[in-house]
Structure formats: structure tokens, C-alpha cells
mmCIF file of C-alpha atoms in Angstrom:
data_model
loop_
_atom_site.group_PDB
_atom_site.id
_atom_site.type_symbol
_atom_site.label_atom_id
_atom_site.label_comp_id
_atom_site.label_asym_id
_atom_site.label_seq_id
_atom_site.Cartn_x
_atom_site.Cartn_y
_atom_site.Cartn_z
ATOM 1 C CA UNK A 1 -19.414 26.127 21.786
ATOM 2 C CA UNK A 2 -21.142 23.646 19.469
ATOM 3 C CA UNK A 3 -24.564 24.654 20.819
ATOM 4 C CA UNK A 4 -23.777 28.312 20.172
ATOM 5 C CA UNK A 5 -22.651 27.573 16.626
ATOM 6 C CA UNK A 6 -25.844 25.625 15.921
ATOM 7 C CA UNK A 7 -27.978 28.440 17.348
ATOM 8 C CA UNK A 8 -26.195 30.906 15.073
ATOM 9 C CA UNK A 9 -27.614 29.097 12.015
ATOM 10 C CA UNK A 10 -31.117 30.354 12.973
ATOM 11 C CA UNK A 11 -32.737 27.010 12.230
ATOM 12 C CA UNK A 12 -36.286 28.369 12.383
ATOM 13 C CA UNK A 13 -35.417 30.868 9.647
ATOM 14 C CA UNK A 14 -35.568 27.920 7.255
ATOM 15 C CA UNK A 15 -39.223 28.984 7.090
ATOM 16 C CA UNK A 16 -38.197 31.358 4.297
ATOM 17 C CA UNK A 17 -36.904 28.454 2.219
ATOM 18 C CA UNK A 18 -39.895 26.250 2.995
ATOM 19 C CA UNK A 19 -42.326 29.045 2.080
ATOM 20 C CA UNK A 20 -40.693 29.676 -1.308
ATOM 21 C CA UNK A 21 -40.471 25.955 -2.108
ATOM 22 C CA UNK A 22 -44.132 25.480 -1.274
ATOM 23 C CA UNK A 23 -45.146 28.369 -3.540
ATOM 24 C CA UNK A 24 -43.211 26.890 -6.464
ATOM 25 C CA UNK A 25 -44.596 23.415 -5.832
ATOM 26 C CA UNK A 26 -48.170 24.699 -5.987
ATOM 27 C CA UNK A 27 -47.548 25.597 -9.647
ATOM 28 C CA UNK A 28 -46.571 22.005 -10.379
ATOM 29 C CA UNK A 29 -49.550 20.756 -8.394
ATOM 30 C CA UNK A 30 -52.170 22.860 -10.191
ATOM 31 C CA UNK A 31 -50.577 22.155 -13.565
ATOM 32 C CA UNK A 32 -51.039 18.434 -12.812
ATOM 33 C CA UNK A 33 -47.326 17.844 -13.288
ATOM 34 C CA UNK A 34 -46.170 14.503 -11.934
ATOM 35 C CA UNK A 35 -43.185 15.149 -9.700
ATOM 36 C CA UNK A 36 -40.790 12.301 -10.421
ATOM 37 C CA UNK A 37 -38.012 13.425 -8.067
ATOM 38 C CA UNK A 38 -39.684 14.259 -4.719
ATOM 39 C CA UNK A 39 -36.664 13.181 -2.701
ATOM 40 C CA UNK A 40 -34.370 15.385 -4.795
ATOM 41 C CA UNK A 41 -36.637 18.359 -4.069
ATOM 42 C CA UNK A 42 -36.559 17.612 -0.337
ATOM 43 C CA UNK A 43 -32.795 17.262 -0.575
ATOM 44 C CA UNK A 44 -32.614 20.612 -2.347
ATOM 45 C CA UNK A 45 -34.659 22.233 0.400
ATOM 46 C CA UNK A 46 -32.392 20.767 3.072
ATOM 47 C CA UNK A 47 -29.240 21.886 1.243
ATOM 48 C CA UNK A 48 -30.558 25.417 0.734
ATOM 49 C CA UNK A 49 -31.493 25.593 4.415
ATOM 50 C CA UNK A 50 -28.062 24.281 5.476
ATOM 51 C CA UNK A 51 -26.311 26.803 3.232
ATOM 52 C CA UNK A 52 -28.328 29.648 4.680
ATOM 53 C CA UNK A 53 -27.622 28.395 8.181
ATOM 54 C CA UNK A 54 -23.916 28.826 7.486
ATOM 55 C CA UNK A 55 -24.505 32.223 5.879
ATOM 56 C CA UNK A 56 -26.516 33.456 8.874
ATOM 57 C CA UNK A 57 -23.672 32.351 11.133
ATOM 58 C CA UNK A 58 -21.209 34.227 8.924
ATOM 59 C CA UNK A 59 -23.483 37.270 8.989
ATOM 60 C CA UNK A 60 -23.504 37.275 12.802
ATOM 61 C CA UNK A 61 -19.710 37.116 12.806
ATOM 62 C CA UNK A 62 -19.307 40.088 10.468
ATOM 63 C CA UNK A 63 -21.925 42.064 12.441
ATOM 64 C CA UNK A 64 -20.541 41.157 15.852
ATOM 65 C CA UNK A 65 -19.202 44.559 16.887
ATOM 66 C CA UNK A 66 -22.264 46.376 15.579
ATOM 67 C CA UNK A 67 -24.658 43.937 17.292
ATOM 68 C CA UNK A 68 -22.911 44.411 20.640
ATOM 69 C CA UNK A 69 -23.973 48.072 20.520
ATOM 70 C CA UNK A 70 -27.558 47.242 19.542
ATOM 71 C CA UNK A 71 -29.778 46.495 22.549
ATOM 72 C CA UNK A 72 -32.237 44.649 20.280
ATOM 73 C CA UNK A 73 -29.616 42.075 19.288
ATOM 74 C CA UNK A 74 -28.191 41.101 22.657
ATOM 75 C CA UNK A 75 -29.785 37.659 22.342
ATOM 76 C CA UNK A 76 -27.611 36.762 19.334
ATOM 77 C CA UNK A 77 -25.599 33.583 20.095
ATOM 78 C CA UNK A 78 -22.125 35.058 19.615
ATOM 79 C CA UNK A 79 -22.937 37.937 21.957
ATOM 80 C CA UNK A 80 -24.343 35.755 24.714
ATOM 81 C CA UNK A 81 -21.511 33.217 24.425
ATOM 82 C CA UNK A 82 -18.028 33.998 23.151
ATOM 83 C CA UNK A 83 -16.741 31.778 20.361
ATOM 84 C CA UNK A 84 -13.340 32.403 18.821
ATOM 85 C CA UNK A 85 -13.600 33.737 15.265
ATOM 86 C CA UNK A 86 -11.447 30.932 13.870
ATOM 87 C CA UNK A 87 -13.984 28.332 15.030
ATOM 88 C CA UNK A 88 -16.871 30.262 13.512
ATOM 89 C CA UNK A 89 -15.062 30.544 10.190
ATOM 90 C CA UNK A 90 -14.135 26.845 10.294
ATOM 91 C CA UNK A 91 -17.735 25.892 11.078
ATOM 92 C CA UNK A 92 -19.130 27.999 8.207
ATOM 93 C CA UNK A 93 -16.479 26.710 5.789
ATOM 94 C CA UNK A 94 -17.128 23.054 6.608
ATOM 95 C CA UNK A 95 -20.902 23.445 6.369
ATOM 96 C CA UNK A 96 -20.754 25.327 3.062
ATOM 97 C CA UNK A 97 -18.231 22.853 1.642
ATOM 98 C CA UNK A 98 -20.425 19.904 2.633
ATOM 99 C CA UNK A 99 -23.456 21.506 0.987
ATOM 100 C CA UNK A 100 -21.631 22.006 -2.303
ATOM 101 C CA UNK A 101 -20.046 18.545 -2.335
ATOM 102 C CA UNK A 102 -23.443 16.892 -1.806
ATOM 103 C CA UNK A 103 -25.087 19.140 -4.390
ATOM 104 C CA UNK A 104 -22.442 18.490 -7.040
ATOM 105 C CA UNK A 105 -22.508 14.738 -6.439
ATOM 106 C CA UNK A 106 -26.266 14.189 -6.237
ATOM 107 C CA UNK A 107 -28.195 17.009 -7.959
ATOM 108 C CA UNK A 108 -28.196 18.677 -11.365
ATOM 109 C CA UNK A 109 -25.464 21.275 -12.091
ATOM 110 C CA UNK A 110 -27.966 24.137 -12.460
ATOM 111 C CA UNK A 111 -28.993 23.727 -8.825
ATOM 112 C CA UNK A 112 -25.378 24.093 -7.720
ATOM 113 C CA UNK A 113 -25.121 27.263 -9.817
ATOM 114 C CA UNK A 114 -28.043 28.749 -7.880
ATOM 115 C CA UNK A 115 -26.328 27.837 -4.608
ATOM 116 C CA UNK A 116 -23.230 29.667 -5.855
ATOM 117 C CA UNK A 117 -25.338 32.747 -6.619
ATOM 118 C CA UNK A 118 -26.815 32.637 -3.104
ATOM 119 C CA UNK A 119 -23.337 32.401 -1.612
ATOM 120 C CA UNK A 120 -21.919 35.229 -3.744
ATOM 121 C CA UNK A 121 -24.886 37.490 -3.064
ATOM 122 C CA UNK A 122 -24.606 37.029 0.691
ATOM 123 C CA UNK A 123 -20.830 37.485 0.726
ATOM 124 C CA UNK A 124 -21.182 40.735 -1.216
ATOM 125 C CA UNK A 125 -23.958 41.773 1.146
ATOM 126 C CA UNK A 126 -22.283 41.093 4.470
ATOM 127 C CA UNK A 127 -18.503 40.609 4.148
ATOM 128 C CA UNK A 128 -16.024 43.534 4.001
ATOM 129 C CA UNK A 129 -14.673 45.315 2.054
ATOM 130 C CA UNK A 130 -17.670 45.483 -0.302
ATOM 131 C CA UNK A 131 -20.390 44.848 2.336
ATOM 132 C CA UNK A 132 -23.450 46.114 0.494
ATOM 133 C CA UNK A 133 -25.323 45.991 3.808
ATOM 134 C CA UNK A 134 -23.794 49.374 4.628
ATOM 135 C CA UNK A 135 -24.789 50.969 1.302
ATOM 136 C CA UNK A 136 -27.977 52.165 -0.378
ATOM 137 C CA UNK A 137 -27.937 48.932 -2.413
ATOM 138 C CA UNK A 138 -28.702 46.825 0.661
ATOM 139 C CA UNK A 139 -32.473 46.399 0.007
ATOM 140 C CA UNK A 140 -31.797 45.186 -3.548
ATOM 141 C CA UNK A 141 -29.204 42.562 -2.677
ATOM 142 C CA UNK A 142 -30.558 41.170 0.559
ATOM 143 C CA UNK A 143 -33.930 39.543 1.190
ATOM 144 C CA UNK A 144 -35.317 40.464 -2.221
ATOM 145 C CA UNK A 145 -32.689 38.668 -4.305
ATOM 146 C CA UNK A 146 -32.442 35.802 -1.853
ATOM 147 C CA UNK A 147 -36.185 35.077 -1.976
ATOM 148 C CA UNK A 148 -36.149 34.849 -5.763
ATOM 149 C CA UNK A 149 -33.094 32.574 -5.702
ATOM 150 C CA UNK A 150 -34.852 30.284 -3.239
ATOM 151 C CA UNK A 151 -37.763 29.959 -5.666
ATOM 152 C CA UNK A 152 -35.455 29.416 -8.628
ATOM 153 C CA UNK A 153 -33.625 26.590 -6.833
ATOM 154 C CA UNK A 154 -36.898 24.680 -6.495
ATOM 155 C CA UNK A 155 -38.114 25.503 -10.013
ATOM 156 C CA UNK A 156 -34.857 24.163 -11.450
ATOM 157 C CA UNK A 157 -35.342 20.851 -9.663
ATOM 158 C CA UNK A 158 -38.810 20.686 -11.222
ATOM 159 C CA UNK A 159 -37.161 21.116 -14.624
ATOM 160 C CA UNK A 160 -38.628 24.492 -15.595
ATOM 161 C CA UNK A 161 -37.558 27.812 -14.126
ATOM 162 C CA UNK A 162 -40.599 29.486 -15.694
ATOM 163 C CA UNK A 163 -43.092 27.165 -14.079
ATOM 164 C CA UNK A 164 -43.557 30.255 -11.900
ATOM 165 C CA UNK A 165 -44.749 33.306 -13.901
ATOM 166 C CA UNK A 166 -42.420 36.298 -14.118
ATOM 167 C CA UNK A 167 -45.026 38.500 -12.426
ATOM 168 C CA UNK A 168 -44.904 36.261 -9.347
ATOM 169 C CA UNK A 169 -41.110 36.413 -9.193
ATOM 170 C CA UNK A 170 -41.394 40.198 -9.422
ATOM 171 C CA UNK A 171 -44.002 40.319 -6.670
ATOM 172 C CA UNK A 172 -41.863 38.206 -4.342
ATOM 173 C CA UNK A 173 -38.878 40.456 -5.074
ATOM 174 C CA UNK A 174 -40.670 43.721 -4.292
ATOM 175 C CA UNK A 175 -42.591 42.313 -1.323
ATOM 176 C CA UNK A 176 -39.391 40.911 0.199
ATOM 177 C CA UNK A 177 -37.660 44.227 -0.305
ATOM 178 C CA UNK A 178 -40.553 45.965 1.417
ATOM 179 C CA UNK A 179 -40.315 43.588 4.382
ATOM 180 C CA UNK A 180 -36.586 44.283 4.665
ATOM 181 C CA UNK A 181 -37.196 48.021 4.689
ATOM 182 C CA UNK A 182 -39.916 47.639 7.340
ATOM 183 C CA UNK A 183 -37.362 45.789 9.451
ATOM 184 C CA UNK A 184 -35.030 48.750 9.025
ATOM 185 C CA UNK A 185 -37.867 51.054 10.204
ATOM 186 C CA UNK A 186 -38.039 53.192 7.057
ATOM 187 C CA UNK A 187 -41.715 54.120 7.013
ATOM 188 C CA UNK A 188 -42.043 56.054 3.739
ATOM 189 C CA UNK A 189 -40.031 53.627 1.605
ATOM 190 C CA UNK A 190 -41.818 50.651 3.170
ATOM 191 C CA UNK A 191 -45.222 52.129 2.355
ATOM 192 C CA UNK A 192 -44.238 52.836 -1.272
ATOM 193 C CA UNK A 193 -42.914 49.305 -1.792
ATOM 194 C CA UNK A 194 -46.003 47.824 -0.168
ATOM 195 C CA UNK A 195 -48.107 49.721 -2.719
ATOM 196 C CA UNK A 196 -45.925 48.596 -5.647
ATOM 197 C CA UNK A 197 -45.955 44.945 -4.600
ATOM 198 C CA UNK A 198 -49.717 45.174 -4.090
ATOM 199 C CA UNK A 199 -50.205 46.438 -7.657
ATOM 200 C CA UNK A 200 -48.026 43.624 -9.035
ATOM 201 C CA UNK A 201 -49.936 41.086 -6.966
ATOM 202 C CA UNK A 202 -53.261 42.390 -8.246
ATOM 203 C CA UNK A 203 -51.991 42.125 -11.829
ATOM 204 C CA UNK A 204 -50.780 38.551 -11.249
ATOM 205 C CA UNK A 205 -54.120 37.578 -9.758
ATOM 206 C CA UNK A 206 -56.222 39.205 -12.495
ATOM 207 C CA UNK A 207 -53.954 37.837 -15.234
ATOM 208 C CA UNK A 208 -54.369 34.291 -13.953
ATOM 209 C CA UNK A 209 -50.725 33.994 -12.846
ATOM 210 C CA UNK A 210 -51.858 33.136 -9.352
ATOM 211 C CA UNK A 211 -54.930 31.372 -7.967
ATOM 212 C CA UNK A 212 -56.467 31.793 -4.521
ATOM 213 C CA UNK A 213 -54.411 29.063 -2.893
ATOM 214 C CA UNK A 214 -51.172 30.392 -4.361
ATOM 215 C CA UNK A 215 -52.240 33.836 -3.239
ATOM 216 C CA UNK A 216 -52.688 32.470 0.278
ATOM 217 C CA UNK A 217 -49.285 30.726 0.228
ATOM 218 C CA UNK A 218 -47.502 33.810 -1.107
ATOM 219 C CA UNK A 219 -49.282 36.428 0.948
ATOM 220 C CA UNK A 220 -51.141 35.314 4.057
ATOM 221 C CA UNK A 221 -48.329 33.844 6.219
ATOM 222 C CA UNK A 222 -45.980 36.741 5.468
ATOM 223 C CA UNK A 223 -48.874 39.198 5.807
ATOM 224 C CA UNK A 224 -49.721 37.900 9.270
ATOM 225 C CA UNK A 225 -46.110 38.445 10.285
ATOM 226 C CA UNK A 226 -45.933 41.782 8.484
ATOM 227 C CA UNK A 227 -48.799 43.270 10.508
ATOM 228 C CA UNK A 228 -46.833 43.329 13.793
ATOM 229 C CA UNK A 229 -43.675 44.192 11.847
ATOM 230 C CA UNK A 230 -45.383 47.234 10.317
ATOM 231 C CA UNK A 231 -46.896 48.262 13.661
ATOM 232 C CA UNK A 232 -43.409 48.050 15.157
ATOM 233 C CA UNK A 233 -42.549 51.127 13.105
ATOM 234 C CA UNK A 234 -44.755 53.104 15.470
ATOM 235 C CA UNK A 235 -44.867 51.314 18.855
ATOM 236 C CA UNK A 236 -43.541 48.443 21.025
ATOM 237 C CA UNK A 237 -40.835 47.488 18.544
ATOM 238 C CA UNK A 238 -39.234 44.653 20.540
ATOM 239 C CA UNK A 239 -42.483 42.928 21.477
ATOM 240 C CA UNK A 240 -43.940 43.149 17.973
ATOM 241 C CA UNK A 241 -40.693 41.861 16.434
ATOM 242 C CA UNK A 242 -40.954 38.771 18.666
ATOM 243 C CA UNK A 243 -44.575 38.185 17.628
ATOM 244 C CA UNK A 244 -43.681 38.452 13.909
ATOM 245 C CA UNK A 245 -40.790 36.039 14.404
ATOM 246 C CA UNK A 246 -42.943 33.359 16.048
ATOM 247 C CA UNK A 247 -45.772 33.712 13.517
ATOM 248 C CA UNK A 248 -43.566 33.254 10.471
ATOM 249 C CA UNK A 249 -40.534 31.286 11.591
ATOM 250 C CA UNK A 250 -42.304 28.713 13.740
ATOM 251 C CA UNK A 251 -46.060 28.427 13.291
ATOM 252 C CA UNK A 252 -46.147 29.053 9.536
ATOM 253 C CA UNK A 253 -43.135 26.820 8.843
ATOM 254 C CA UNK A 254 -44.823 23.745 10.300
ATOM 255 C CA UNK A 255 -47.843 24.338 8.082
ATOM 256 C CA UNK A 256 -45.624 24.878 5.019
ATOM 257 C CA UNK A 257 -43.793 21.590 5.603
ATOM 258 C CA UNK A 258 -47.020 19.626 5.909
ATOM 259 C CA UNK A 259 -48.241 21.092 2.602
ATOM 260 C CA UNK A 260 -44.942 20.281 0.857
ATOM 261 C CA UNK A 261 -45.045 16.676 1.987
ATOM 262 C CA UNK A 262 -48.639 16.408 0.809
ATOM 263 C CA UNK A 263 -47.794 17.738 -2.679
ATOM 264 C CA UNK A 264 -44.718 15.535 -3.034
ATOM 265 C CA UNK A 265 -46.020 12.230 -1.718
ATOM 266 C CA UNK A 266 -49.828 12.161 -1.644
#
């Protein structure tokens, strides 16, 4: 049971948090800002990842009946191995509670506020009766909002939420929304959002809001994963999904972590 609960946290999906933290940290690096609290930033990254682990577990619980009918989701932990709902809820509650206790006791209050926003957004997205996941608002409240909140949590620990330009926040929001819609196999909407995010990215680059390295951090890893994800709209959906997952959630995450440690300690 414990192994199944741990698997439900989707540990490799921490790549999303690591990617957003690295992007924010590059702005401190190129601004020659001395980071005086590197361990607090690492702690923040760990807490955000732990919180999202609990939220992914909660998401799998609320989607359990739907996932059982979806042949593409038969590998989900709670489908492969039965775990009583009370244990899942207890596990999520304890993990979330631990995250908030540690955050309140050791980090600045603003960081805890961002954690609260992440929690509220995901509860509204996945938990009945509101469950925005089943409405037209799903793309706005899911990956898009979450990606921006991940960035904000790091920026707050650096002491300046606007260390990242607004145009970059906007790009991450639209690009993340586009990725979500690709995952939902909506070709027309995905193409439109890809165009919009591309225009915003071009503006950010021309306006000096993003240099080549930041461009690479923000775009290339996700782009490499997006290629098979986009192709999955047309052919070999399962196989291409697996390729995208490995590229972003495993290979890219290791590289992101190395870069973060370099910025913080070297």
C-alpha cells in the first residue's frame, strides 16, 4: 500500500517545479544578484514538489472511476493496486499538513500564501462539486495557473516577484495552456495557443525580457517533449505520450537540477 501511495505522487513530475525554479533563478544569475538563501530556495522547491505529490495523489483518487474506463490510464497506481479511499485521503492530508507546517515555521509568509493558492486552485480543479476539470474553464485553471504559481513561489524566495518580466509569466501561462490542450487532443485550439505563445515569446525576446539561455530553459526542454505530444494528435498516441513523458519528466529534470545547484552554490 505504501509503495502505491508513493507512486501516486508522480515523483518524476517534479520536473515541472524544477524547470520553473531554474527559469526564475536564471534572472537572478544574469542580474548578478547574490543569492543569500540558497538552502531556503532548495527547501521551497522540495516543499512545492511534496505539495504537488499530494495533489497528484488526490487527483488520481477523484478521477478513479473515470480512469478505470480509460485504456490509456490503466497504469495509474490506484487502478493497478487497490487502496482504500480513507488511506489515500489520510496520506494526502498528512503530506499537505506537513508541507504547510514546515513552510510556516521556516520560510517567509508570502511563500505559504502561494502554497495556499496552489492548493485552492487544484481543489477547485479536481474535487467535486465544483471540479473545473469537467468545465470549459479547465485549461485556464490547470497547468497554466499552476506553472505561473510555481515561478512565483521561487521569485518570492528571491525577494522580488517581478524579477521575472510580466511578458515571461504570460508566455509560460499561454504555453502551458497550449500543452494542456494538446494533451486533451484538441488540435485547433492547441494550434491557436501555440501561435499566441509564440508571438508573446518573440516579443519577450526582442524586448530583452529573455536572453538565449533563458529562452533555452523556457522553451527547448518543453519543446522537445511537445513534439511527440503534438504528433500524438495524429498518430501512435500511447507511444508518443511515453516518449514525451521520459524526455521531460526524467532526462530534462536531471539537467535542470544540475543547473539549479550550479546557480545556487557555484
